[in-house]
């Protein structure tokens, strides 16, 4: 949040002291902007868009506001460069700074190709290894994101030894993405920083700031391009995975010109494209990662005859855009395995829709009350038919949907709202957490054939226990105690017994290389 990097920035300037003294004498309210400029701008920039410290704007602060934000300013952030200011600033001054950074920017910032390229840096101490520098199976490596102090632990998936622990940008979000060969991983933060890390070398390659407030990233089918979904500015940034240089920045707006935030971007490998969820307009975008894609037409087509080019808004080739109209904005997606059908929902709605991407239109609706979390859904084969399971953020239920006729198979009752579902071919059970409410910390094991809850385990009563990931063979399940003094618990998936705990700083997601690059049914994509 607010950091000090020199003795000069550890004290108020003489002018600032005089101004503050005058303000106090006059009974005026503290000037949050002035205090920010003197104490905070060195790390967070005068623009509040971030520097060595994260951006301090409402889009990046998210739920950190009011008393919670004031507490961070007063106490600092442990294990970071962010100090506490309780001994320097009064309660009213801290509140003034919190109000200032919580206010929207007066003018929308520009963040285009030039601004992005200016932030790009590659590590001069990095030399790519010719083979993994460790003895562990590189396909069974698991990354554990520790949000408590902005680090990722690289785990041997067999012994669970920590091979490396590297620092990430602040507030990693959206899940790391691996190159198709599993060698490199890309990590994104809320304020748009993208980091490239070489797993074989156990070393950071470089980083670039692709947006100012970003949602997630997606890898192209061939591993050449990384797409970054941005809320601010309202763009899709496409980077070269080779050197993190900018390939293209696409401004996002509906057919009528209405700008839209990009709620998420997804890889559709079978389609050789990225698929975008747009927050503010009733459209889905598909952006080609195939250099011979298209042509796609936005407007009227005069002739479809061979070799005729008489059409409005034609796009073709690499990064060509295709628009698909939908009945309402959809900001959360799930796909069937061949990526022909997209299941979408709006977090405010009570239903979901199925969009066939081949024909480009909605083909079915689904009853999905209780704020479905499609991005955490999973699918598997049951009695010869593929089904999907979706948790609900507002109620203790999991919807099981038949993906052949899109009928509701069952509502599985749980003890509270969940956030993540995970499974694996190596286990007969679906692991579902309870993320909020009086029963948070309970993990429900659901039989994938009978759809019955066969066991509820509570590894750490009263604490948030969430997000399951499996080893390459599915014999072990890794579950987070999502607390600052937390841990990753390793379970035997056959007996559901705890084998060990790995102490960590607020571990959130875990990501196994093999499960991710092979698109294992039981994990999110």
XYZ file of C-alpha atoms in Angstrom, residues 349-352 366-373 390-395 397 399 408 411:
22
model
C -28.873 -13.432 -12.780
C -30.690 -16.610 -11.841
C -30.161 -18.480 -15.090
C -27.386 -19.597 -17.376
C -30.195 -23.456 -17.526
C -31.705 -22.887 -14.056
C -28.721 -21.682 -12.029
C -29.935 -19.702 -8.988
C -27.748 -18.603 -6.111
C -25.016 -16.869 -8.140
C -23.315 -19.741 -9.986
C -19.536 -19.811 -10.161
C -21.314 -25.856 -10.644
C -21.067 -24.373 -7.117
C -23.207 -21.427 -6.014
C -21.751 -18.432 -4.201
C -24.976 -17.529 -2.381
C -26.289 -20.898 -1.243
C -25.969 -26.168 -3.324
C -25.989 -27.968 -9.584
C -30.766 -30.454 -14.344
C -29.082 -30.282 -6.727
